[in-house]
mmCIF file of C-alpha atoms in Angstrom:
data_model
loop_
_atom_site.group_PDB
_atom_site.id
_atom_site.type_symbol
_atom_site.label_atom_id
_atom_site.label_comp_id
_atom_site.label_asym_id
_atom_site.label_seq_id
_atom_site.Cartn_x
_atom_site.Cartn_y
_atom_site.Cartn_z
ATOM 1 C CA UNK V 1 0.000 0.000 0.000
ATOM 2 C CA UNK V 2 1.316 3.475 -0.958
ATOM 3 C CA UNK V 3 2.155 6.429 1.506
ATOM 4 C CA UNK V 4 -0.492 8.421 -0.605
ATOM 5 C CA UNK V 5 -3.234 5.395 0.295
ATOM 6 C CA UNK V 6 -2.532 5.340 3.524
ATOM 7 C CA UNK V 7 -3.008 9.107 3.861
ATOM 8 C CA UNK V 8 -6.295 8.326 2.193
ATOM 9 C CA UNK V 9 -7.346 6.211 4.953
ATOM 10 C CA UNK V 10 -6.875 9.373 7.068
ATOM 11 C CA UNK V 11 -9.718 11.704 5.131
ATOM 12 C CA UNK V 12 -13.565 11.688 5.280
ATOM 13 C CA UNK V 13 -13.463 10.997 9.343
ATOM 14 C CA UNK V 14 -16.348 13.321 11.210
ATOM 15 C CA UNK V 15 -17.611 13.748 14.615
ATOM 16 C CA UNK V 16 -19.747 16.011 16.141
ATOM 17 C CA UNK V 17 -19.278 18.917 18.236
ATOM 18 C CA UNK V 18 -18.488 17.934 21.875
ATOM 19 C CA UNK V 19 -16.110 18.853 24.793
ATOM 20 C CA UNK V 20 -13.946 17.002 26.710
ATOM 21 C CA UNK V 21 -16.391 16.640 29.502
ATOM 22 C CA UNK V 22 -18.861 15.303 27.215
ATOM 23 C CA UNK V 23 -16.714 12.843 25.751
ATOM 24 C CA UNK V 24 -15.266 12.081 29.126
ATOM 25 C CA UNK V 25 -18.745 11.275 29.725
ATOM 26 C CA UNK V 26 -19.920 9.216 26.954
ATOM 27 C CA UNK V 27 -16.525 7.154 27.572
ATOM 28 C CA UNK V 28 -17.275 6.175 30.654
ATOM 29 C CA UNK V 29 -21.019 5.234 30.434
ATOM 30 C CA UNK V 30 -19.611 2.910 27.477
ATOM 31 C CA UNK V 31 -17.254 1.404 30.057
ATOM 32 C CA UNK V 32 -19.922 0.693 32.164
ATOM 33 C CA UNK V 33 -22.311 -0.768 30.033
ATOM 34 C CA UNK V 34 -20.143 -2.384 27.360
ATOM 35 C CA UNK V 35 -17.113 -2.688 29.301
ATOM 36 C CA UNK V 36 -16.716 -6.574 29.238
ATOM 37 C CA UNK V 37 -14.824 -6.206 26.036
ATOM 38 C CA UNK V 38 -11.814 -4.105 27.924
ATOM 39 C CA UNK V 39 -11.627 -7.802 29.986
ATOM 40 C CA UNK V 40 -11.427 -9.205 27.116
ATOM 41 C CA UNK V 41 -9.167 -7.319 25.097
ATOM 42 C CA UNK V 42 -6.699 -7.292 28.001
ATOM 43 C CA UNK V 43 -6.772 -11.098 28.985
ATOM 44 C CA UNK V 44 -6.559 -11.339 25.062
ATOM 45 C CA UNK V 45 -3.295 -9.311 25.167
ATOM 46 C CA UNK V 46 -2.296 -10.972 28.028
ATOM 47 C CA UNK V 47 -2.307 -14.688 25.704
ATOM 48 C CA UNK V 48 -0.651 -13.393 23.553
ATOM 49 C CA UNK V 49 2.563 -11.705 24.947
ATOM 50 C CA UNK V 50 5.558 -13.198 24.718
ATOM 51 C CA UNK V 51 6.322 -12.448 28.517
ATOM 52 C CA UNK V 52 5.252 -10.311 31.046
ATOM 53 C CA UNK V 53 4.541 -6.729 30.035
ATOM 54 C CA UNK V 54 6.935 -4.369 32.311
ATOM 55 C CA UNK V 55 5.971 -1.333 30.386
ATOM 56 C CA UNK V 56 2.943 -0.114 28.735
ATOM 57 C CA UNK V 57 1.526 2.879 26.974
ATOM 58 C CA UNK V 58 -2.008 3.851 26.188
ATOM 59 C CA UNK V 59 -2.372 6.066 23.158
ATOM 60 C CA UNK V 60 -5.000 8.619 23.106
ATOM 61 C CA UNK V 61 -6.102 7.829 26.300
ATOM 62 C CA UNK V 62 -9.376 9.523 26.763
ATOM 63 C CA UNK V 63 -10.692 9.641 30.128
ATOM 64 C CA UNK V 64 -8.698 6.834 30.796
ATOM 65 C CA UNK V 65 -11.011 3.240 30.759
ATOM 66 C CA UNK V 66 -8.274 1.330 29.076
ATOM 67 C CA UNK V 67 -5.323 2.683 31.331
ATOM 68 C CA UNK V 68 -6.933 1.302 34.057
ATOM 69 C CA UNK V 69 -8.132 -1.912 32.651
ATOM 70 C CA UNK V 70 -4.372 -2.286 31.231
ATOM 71 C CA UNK V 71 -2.792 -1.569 34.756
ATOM 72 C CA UNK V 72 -5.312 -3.857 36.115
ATOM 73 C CA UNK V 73 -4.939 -7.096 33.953
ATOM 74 C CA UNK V 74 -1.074 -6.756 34.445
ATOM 75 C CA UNK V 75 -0.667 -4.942 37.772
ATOM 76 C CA UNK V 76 3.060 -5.873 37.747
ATOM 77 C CA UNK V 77 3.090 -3.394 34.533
ATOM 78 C CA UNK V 78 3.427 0.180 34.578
ATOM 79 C CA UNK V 79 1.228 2.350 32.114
ATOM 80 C CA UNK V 80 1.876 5.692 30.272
ATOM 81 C CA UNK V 81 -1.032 7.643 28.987
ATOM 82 C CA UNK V 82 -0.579 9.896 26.197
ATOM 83 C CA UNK V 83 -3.309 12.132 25.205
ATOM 84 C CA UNK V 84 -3.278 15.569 23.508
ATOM 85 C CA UNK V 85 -5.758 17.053 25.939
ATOM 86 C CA UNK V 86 -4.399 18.087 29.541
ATOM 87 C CA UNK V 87 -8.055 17.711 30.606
ATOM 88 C CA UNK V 88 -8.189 13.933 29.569
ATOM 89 C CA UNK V 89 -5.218 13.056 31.157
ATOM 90 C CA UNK V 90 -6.296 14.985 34.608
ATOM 91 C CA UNK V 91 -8.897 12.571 34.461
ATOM 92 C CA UNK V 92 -6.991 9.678 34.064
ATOM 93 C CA UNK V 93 -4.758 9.804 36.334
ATOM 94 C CA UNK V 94 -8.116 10.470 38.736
ATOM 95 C CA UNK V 95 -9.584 6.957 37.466
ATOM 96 C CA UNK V 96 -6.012 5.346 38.095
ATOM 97 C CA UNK V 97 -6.106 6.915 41.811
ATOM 98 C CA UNK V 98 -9.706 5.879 42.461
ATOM 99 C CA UNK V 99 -9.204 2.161 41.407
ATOM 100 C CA UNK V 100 -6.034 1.845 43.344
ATOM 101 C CA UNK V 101 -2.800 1.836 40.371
ATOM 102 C CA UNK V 102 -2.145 5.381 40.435
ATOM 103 C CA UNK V 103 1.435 4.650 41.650
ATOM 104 C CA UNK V 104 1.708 2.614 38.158
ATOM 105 C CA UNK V 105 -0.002 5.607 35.595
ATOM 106 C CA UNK V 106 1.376 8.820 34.598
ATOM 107 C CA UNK V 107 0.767 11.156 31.667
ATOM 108 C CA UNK V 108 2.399 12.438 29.213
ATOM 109 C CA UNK V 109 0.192 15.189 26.997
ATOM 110 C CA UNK V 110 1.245 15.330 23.356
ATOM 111 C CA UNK V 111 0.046 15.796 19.960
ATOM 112 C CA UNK V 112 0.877 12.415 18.114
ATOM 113 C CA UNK V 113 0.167 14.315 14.718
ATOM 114 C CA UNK V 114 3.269 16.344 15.587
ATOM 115 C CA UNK V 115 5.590 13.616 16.653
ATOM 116 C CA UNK V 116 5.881 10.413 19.086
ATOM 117 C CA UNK V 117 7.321 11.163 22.265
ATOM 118 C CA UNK V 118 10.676 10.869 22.275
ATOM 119 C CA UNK V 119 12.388 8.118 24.316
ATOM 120 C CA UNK V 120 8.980 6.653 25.102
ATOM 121 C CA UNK V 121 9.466 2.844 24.585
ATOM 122 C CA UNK V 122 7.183 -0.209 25.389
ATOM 123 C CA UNK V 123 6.582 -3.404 26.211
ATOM 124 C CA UNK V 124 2.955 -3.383 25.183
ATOM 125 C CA UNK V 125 1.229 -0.610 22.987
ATOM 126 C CA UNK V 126 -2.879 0.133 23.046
ATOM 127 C CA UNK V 127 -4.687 2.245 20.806
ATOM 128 C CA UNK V 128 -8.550 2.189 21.492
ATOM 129 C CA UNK V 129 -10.469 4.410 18.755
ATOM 130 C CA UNK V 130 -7.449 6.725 18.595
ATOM 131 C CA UNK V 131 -5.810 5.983 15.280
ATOM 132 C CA UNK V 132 -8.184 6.614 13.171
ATOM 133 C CA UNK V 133 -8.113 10.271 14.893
ATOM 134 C CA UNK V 134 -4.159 10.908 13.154
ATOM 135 C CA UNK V 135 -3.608 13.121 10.130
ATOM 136 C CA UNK V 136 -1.191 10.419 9.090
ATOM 137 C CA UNK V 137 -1.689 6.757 10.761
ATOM 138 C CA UNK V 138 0.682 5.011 8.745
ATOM 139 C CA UNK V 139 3.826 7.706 9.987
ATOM 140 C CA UNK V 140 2.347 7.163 13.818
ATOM 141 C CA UNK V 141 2.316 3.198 13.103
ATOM 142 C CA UNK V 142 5.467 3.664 12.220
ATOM 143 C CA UNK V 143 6.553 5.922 15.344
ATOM 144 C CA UNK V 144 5.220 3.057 17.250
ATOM 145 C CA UNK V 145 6.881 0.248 15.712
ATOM 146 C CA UNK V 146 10.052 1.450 16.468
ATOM 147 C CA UNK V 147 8.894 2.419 20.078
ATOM 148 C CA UNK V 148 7.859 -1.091 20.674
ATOM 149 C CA UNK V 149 10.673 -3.174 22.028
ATOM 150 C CA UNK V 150 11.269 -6.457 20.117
ATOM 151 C CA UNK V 151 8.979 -9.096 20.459
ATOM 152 C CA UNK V 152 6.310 -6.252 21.922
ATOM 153 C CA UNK V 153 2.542 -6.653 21.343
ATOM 154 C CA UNK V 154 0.033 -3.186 20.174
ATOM 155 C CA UNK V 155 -3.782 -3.826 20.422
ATOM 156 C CA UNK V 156 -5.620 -1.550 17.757
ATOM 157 C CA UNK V 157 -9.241 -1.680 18.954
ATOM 158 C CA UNK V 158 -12.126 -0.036 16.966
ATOM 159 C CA UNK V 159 -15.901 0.569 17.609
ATOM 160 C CA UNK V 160 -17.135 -1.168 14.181
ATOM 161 C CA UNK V 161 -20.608 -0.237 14.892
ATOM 162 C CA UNK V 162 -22.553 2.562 16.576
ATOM 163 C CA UNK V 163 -24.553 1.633 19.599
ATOM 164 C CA UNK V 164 -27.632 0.225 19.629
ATOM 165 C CA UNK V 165 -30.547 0.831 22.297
ATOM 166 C CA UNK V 166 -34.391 0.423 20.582
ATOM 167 C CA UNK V 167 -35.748 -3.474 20.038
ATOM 168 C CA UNK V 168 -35.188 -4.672 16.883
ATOM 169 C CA UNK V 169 -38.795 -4.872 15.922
ATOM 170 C CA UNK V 170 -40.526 -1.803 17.371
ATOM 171 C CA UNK V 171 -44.326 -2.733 19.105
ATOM 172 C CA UNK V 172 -47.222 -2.470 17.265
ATOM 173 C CA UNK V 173 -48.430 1.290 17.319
ATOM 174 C CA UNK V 174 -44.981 2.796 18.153
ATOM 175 C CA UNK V 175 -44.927 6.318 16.747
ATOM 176 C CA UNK V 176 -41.028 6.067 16.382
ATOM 177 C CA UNK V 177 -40.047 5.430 12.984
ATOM 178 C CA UNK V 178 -39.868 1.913 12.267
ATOM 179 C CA UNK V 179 -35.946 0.500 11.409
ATOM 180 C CA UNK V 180 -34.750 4.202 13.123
ATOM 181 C CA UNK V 181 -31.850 3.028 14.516
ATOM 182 C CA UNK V 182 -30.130 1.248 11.293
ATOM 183 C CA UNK V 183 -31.584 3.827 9.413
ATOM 184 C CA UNK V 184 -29.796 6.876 11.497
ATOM 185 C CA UNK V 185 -26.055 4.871 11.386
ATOM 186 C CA UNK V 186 -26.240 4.283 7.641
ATOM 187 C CA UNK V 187 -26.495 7.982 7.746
ATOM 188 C CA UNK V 188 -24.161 9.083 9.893
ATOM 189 C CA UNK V 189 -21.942 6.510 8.545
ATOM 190 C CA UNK V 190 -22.487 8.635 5.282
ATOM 191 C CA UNK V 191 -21.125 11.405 6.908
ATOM 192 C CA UNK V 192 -17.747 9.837 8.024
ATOM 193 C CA UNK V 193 -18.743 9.090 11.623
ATOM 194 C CA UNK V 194 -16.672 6.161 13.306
ATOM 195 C CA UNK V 195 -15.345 5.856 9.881
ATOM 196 C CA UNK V 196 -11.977 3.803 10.198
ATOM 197 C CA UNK V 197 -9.892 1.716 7.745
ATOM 198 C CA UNK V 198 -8.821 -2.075 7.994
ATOM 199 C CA UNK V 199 -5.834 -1.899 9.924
ATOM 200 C CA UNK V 200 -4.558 -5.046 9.584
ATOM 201 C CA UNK V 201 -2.753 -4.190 5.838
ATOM 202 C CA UNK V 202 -1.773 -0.905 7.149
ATOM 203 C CA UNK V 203 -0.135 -3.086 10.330
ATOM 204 C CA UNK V 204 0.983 -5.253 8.089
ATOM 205 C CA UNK V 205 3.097 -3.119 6.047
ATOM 206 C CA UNK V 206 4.811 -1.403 8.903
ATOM 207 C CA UNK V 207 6.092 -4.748 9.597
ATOM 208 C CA UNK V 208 3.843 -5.918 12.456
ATOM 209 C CA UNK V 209 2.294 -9.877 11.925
ATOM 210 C CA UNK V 210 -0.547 -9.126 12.643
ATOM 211 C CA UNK V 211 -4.429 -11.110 14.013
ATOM 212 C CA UNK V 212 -7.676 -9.724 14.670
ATOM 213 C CA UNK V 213 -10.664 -10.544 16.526
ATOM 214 C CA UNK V 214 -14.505 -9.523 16.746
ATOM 215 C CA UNK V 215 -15.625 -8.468 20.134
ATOM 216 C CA UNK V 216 -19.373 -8.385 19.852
ATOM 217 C CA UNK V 217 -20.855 -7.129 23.391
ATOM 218 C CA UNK V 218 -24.422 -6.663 24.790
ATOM 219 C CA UNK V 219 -24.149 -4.407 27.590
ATOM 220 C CA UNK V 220 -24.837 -5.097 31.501
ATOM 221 C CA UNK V 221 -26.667 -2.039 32.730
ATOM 222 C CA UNK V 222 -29.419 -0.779 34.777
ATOM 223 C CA UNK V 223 -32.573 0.724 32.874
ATOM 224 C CA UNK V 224 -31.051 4.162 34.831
ATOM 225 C CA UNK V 225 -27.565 3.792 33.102
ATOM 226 C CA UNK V 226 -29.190 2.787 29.484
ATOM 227 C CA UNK V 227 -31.481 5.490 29.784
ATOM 228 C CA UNK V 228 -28.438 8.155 30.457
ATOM 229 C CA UNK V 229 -26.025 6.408 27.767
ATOM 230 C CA UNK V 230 -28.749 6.070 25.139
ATOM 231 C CA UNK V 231 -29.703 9.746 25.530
ATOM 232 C CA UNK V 232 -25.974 11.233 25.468
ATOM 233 C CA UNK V 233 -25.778 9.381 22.315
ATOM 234 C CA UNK V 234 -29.262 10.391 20.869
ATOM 235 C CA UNK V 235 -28.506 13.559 21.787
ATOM 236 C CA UNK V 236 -25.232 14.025 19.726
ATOM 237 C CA UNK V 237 -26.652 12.412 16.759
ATOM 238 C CA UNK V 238 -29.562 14.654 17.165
ATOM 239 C CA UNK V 239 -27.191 17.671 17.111
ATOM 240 C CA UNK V 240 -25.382 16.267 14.126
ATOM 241 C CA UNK V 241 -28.567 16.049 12.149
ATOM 242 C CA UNK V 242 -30.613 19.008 12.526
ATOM 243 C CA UNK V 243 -29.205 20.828 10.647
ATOM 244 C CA UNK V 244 -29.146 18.587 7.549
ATOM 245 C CA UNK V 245 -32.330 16.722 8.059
ATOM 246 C CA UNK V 246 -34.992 16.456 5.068
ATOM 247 C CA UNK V 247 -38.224 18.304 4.837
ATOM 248 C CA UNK V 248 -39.818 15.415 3.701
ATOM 249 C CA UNK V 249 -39.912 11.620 4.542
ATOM 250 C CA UNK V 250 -38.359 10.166 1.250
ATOM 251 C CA UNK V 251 -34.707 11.157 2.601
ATOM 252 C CA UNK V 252 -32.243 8.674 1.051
ATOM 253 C CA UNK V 253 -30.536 6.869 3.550
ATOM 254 C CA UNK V 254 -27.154 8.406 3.272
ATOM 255 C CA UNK V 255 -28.334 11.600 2.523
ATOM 256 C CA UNK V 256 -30.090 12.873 5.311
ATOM 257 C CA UNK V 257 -32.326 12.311 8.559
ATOM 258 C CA UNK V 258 -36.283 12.195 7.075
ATOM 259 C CA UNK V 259 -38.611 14.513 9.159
ATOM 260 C CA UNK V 260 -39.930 11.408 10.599
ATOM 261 C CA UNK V 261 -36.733 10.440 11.724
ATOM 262 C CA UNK V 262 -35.936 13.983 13.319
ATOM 263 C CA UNK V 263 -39.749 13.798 15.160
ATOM 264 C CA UNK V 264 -38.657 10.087 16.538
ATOM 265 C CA UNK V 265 -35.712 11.525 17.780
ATOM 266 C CA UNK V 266 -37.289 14.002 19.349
ATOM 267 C CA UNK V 267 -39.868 11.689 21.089
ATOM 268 C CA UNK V 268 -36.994 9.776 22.976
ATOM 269 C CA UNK V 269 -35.388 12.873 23.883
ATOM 270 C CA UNK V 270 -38.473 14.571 25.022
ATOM 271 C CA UNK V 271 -40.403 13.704 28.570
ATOM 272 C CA UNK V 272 -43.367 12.202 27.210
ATOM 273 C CA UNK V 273 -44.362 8.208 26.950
ATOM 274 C CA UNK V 274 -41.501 7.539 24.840
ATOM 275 C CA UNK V 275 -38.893 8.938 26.269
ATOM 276 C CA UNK V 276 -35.390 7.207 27.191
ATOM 277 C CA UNK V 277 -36.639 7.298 30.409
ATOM 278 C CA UNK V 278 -39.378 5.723 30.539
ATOM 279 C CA UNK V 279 -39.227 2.800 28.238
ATOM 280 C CA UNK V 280 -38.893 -0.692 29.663
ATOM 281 C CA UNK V 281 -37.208 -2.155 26.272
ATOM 282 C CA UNK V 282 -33.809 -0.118 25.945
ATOM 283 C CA UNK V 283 -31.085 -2.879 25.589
ATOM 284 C CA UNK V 284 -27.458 -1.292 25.133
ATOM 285 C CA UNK V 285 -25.290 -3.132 22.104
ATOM 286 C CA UNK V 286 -22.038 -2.925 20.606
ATOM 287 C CA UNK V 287 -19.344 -4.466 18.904
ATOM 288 C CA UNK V 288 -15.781 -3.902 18.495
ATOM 289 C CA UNK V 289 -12.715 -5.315 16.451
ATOM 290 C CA UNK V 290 -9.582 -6.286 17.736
ATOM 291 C CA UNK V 291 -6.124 -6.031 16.027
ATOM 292 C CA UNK V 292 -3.352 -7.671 18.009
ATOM 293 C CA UNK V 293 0.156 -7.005 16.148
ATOM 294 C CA UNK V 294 3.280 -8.248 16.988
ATOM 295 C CA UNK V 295 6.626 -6.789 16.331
ATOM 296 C CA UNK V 296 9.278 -9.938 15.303
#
């Protein structure tokens, strides 16, 4: 694959507007509900290395789920966080402190589209939704092939689908749009959201050998904690398509949100019947991909 594909790769990724806090937020409702795949991507790392990570880093921490979860499947390990926001990495080093391996984190803020850290090697390298975040992937792959000591593991993880909260099959007499949900992430998929290559060639050609793995999760939440995840999420895709939603109700599915769609929305946002809040059938799914890549 050439440089100018890989820089490809790189384009057409959206999001919309939010703050840290916000994100900090949706992050750790996610962790909550979903978080059985972190166990799962750890213990999966943990198979896998050749010995005992001593050193770890997490890059583009967030609000810091997977530092913890690293520094908690190998809590002989200790675990560097880089992130490019100071805010993020305040509050990971407060989730290391308040699940007892803050002695094991620190932070390091930087900018990965300007350059690695220097002197920042590895035993074990994680990368949860981050990469597809870089101006240039394949140069940062690169950065952290070299900063991986030999024989040293990195775990790409990606969300490969949105969240999911409505049935499947709406009731009978529902006034919410009927197939909403698929409906609203063809959409936004349309608009770049979550939009992320195959890693595994771009791995591949870096020099990594490289294995992947679905990790296809249905969360384990209270109808409180759905309620509050499903309407962060709602609530940004809401914001994302008001202003580009149809006037009519023959909006092509990658175009833009129909007016039924917007009015459905609405509904589960609102405080009537149908809100978030007070439906009895919200189940939280997800489903994430796993690339585990070894360097020789």
């Amino acid at each position: 694959m050439s440089n100018h594909e890989h820089e490809k790769h790189a384009q057409g990724h959206a999001h919309p507007h939010t703050n840290d806090a916000e994100l900090a937020q949706t992050l750790n409702l996610d962790a909550r509900i979903l978080g059985s795949y972190l166990t799962e991507a750890t213990a999966w790392a943990a198979s896998l290395a050749a010995k005992e990570p001593e050193t770890m880093i997490d890059v583009g921490a967030g609000s810091g789920v997977g530092t913890v979860a690293l520094a908690q499947q190998f809590p002989h390990a200790a675990v560097t966080a880089l992130d490019k926001s100071a805010q993020m990495l305040t509050m990971t080093r407060a989730a290391a402190a308040e699940n007892g391996v803050g002695a094991r984190v620190r932070g390091i803020q930087t900018d990965l589209d300007e350059a690695w850290p220097s002197e920042i090697t590895a035993d074990l390298l994680w990368a949860s939704s981050s990469l597809h975040e870089v101006a240039d992937p394949y140069r940062v792959l690169t950065d952290m092939f070299a900063a991986l000591n030999p024989g040293g593991l990195l775990l790409v993880l990606e969300m490969d689908g949105l969240p999911s909260f409505l049935p499947e099959t709406l009731p009978a007499g529902s006034p919410l749009a009927p197939g909403l949900e698929p409906r609203l992430h063809e959409i936004l998929a349309g608009m770049g959201w979550n939009h992320f290559p195959d890693w595994q060639p771009v791995l591949a050609s870096v020099g990594f050998t490289v294995q992947r793995r679905p990790f296809p999760t249905v969360g384990s939440s209270t109808p409180e904690l759905a309620a509050r995840y499903a309407r962060h999420f709602l609530a940004r895709i809401h914001q994302t398509l008001a202003g580009a939603a149809s006037p009519t109700d023959a909006a092509s599915p990658t175009d833009a949100a129909s007016s039924a769609d917007m009015a459905s929305l609405e509904l589960l946002l609102g405080d009537g019947p149908e809100s978030l809040e007070r439906r009895g059938d919200l189940q939280v799914r997800g489903h994430r991909t796993g690339w585990a890549a070894r360097k020789p």
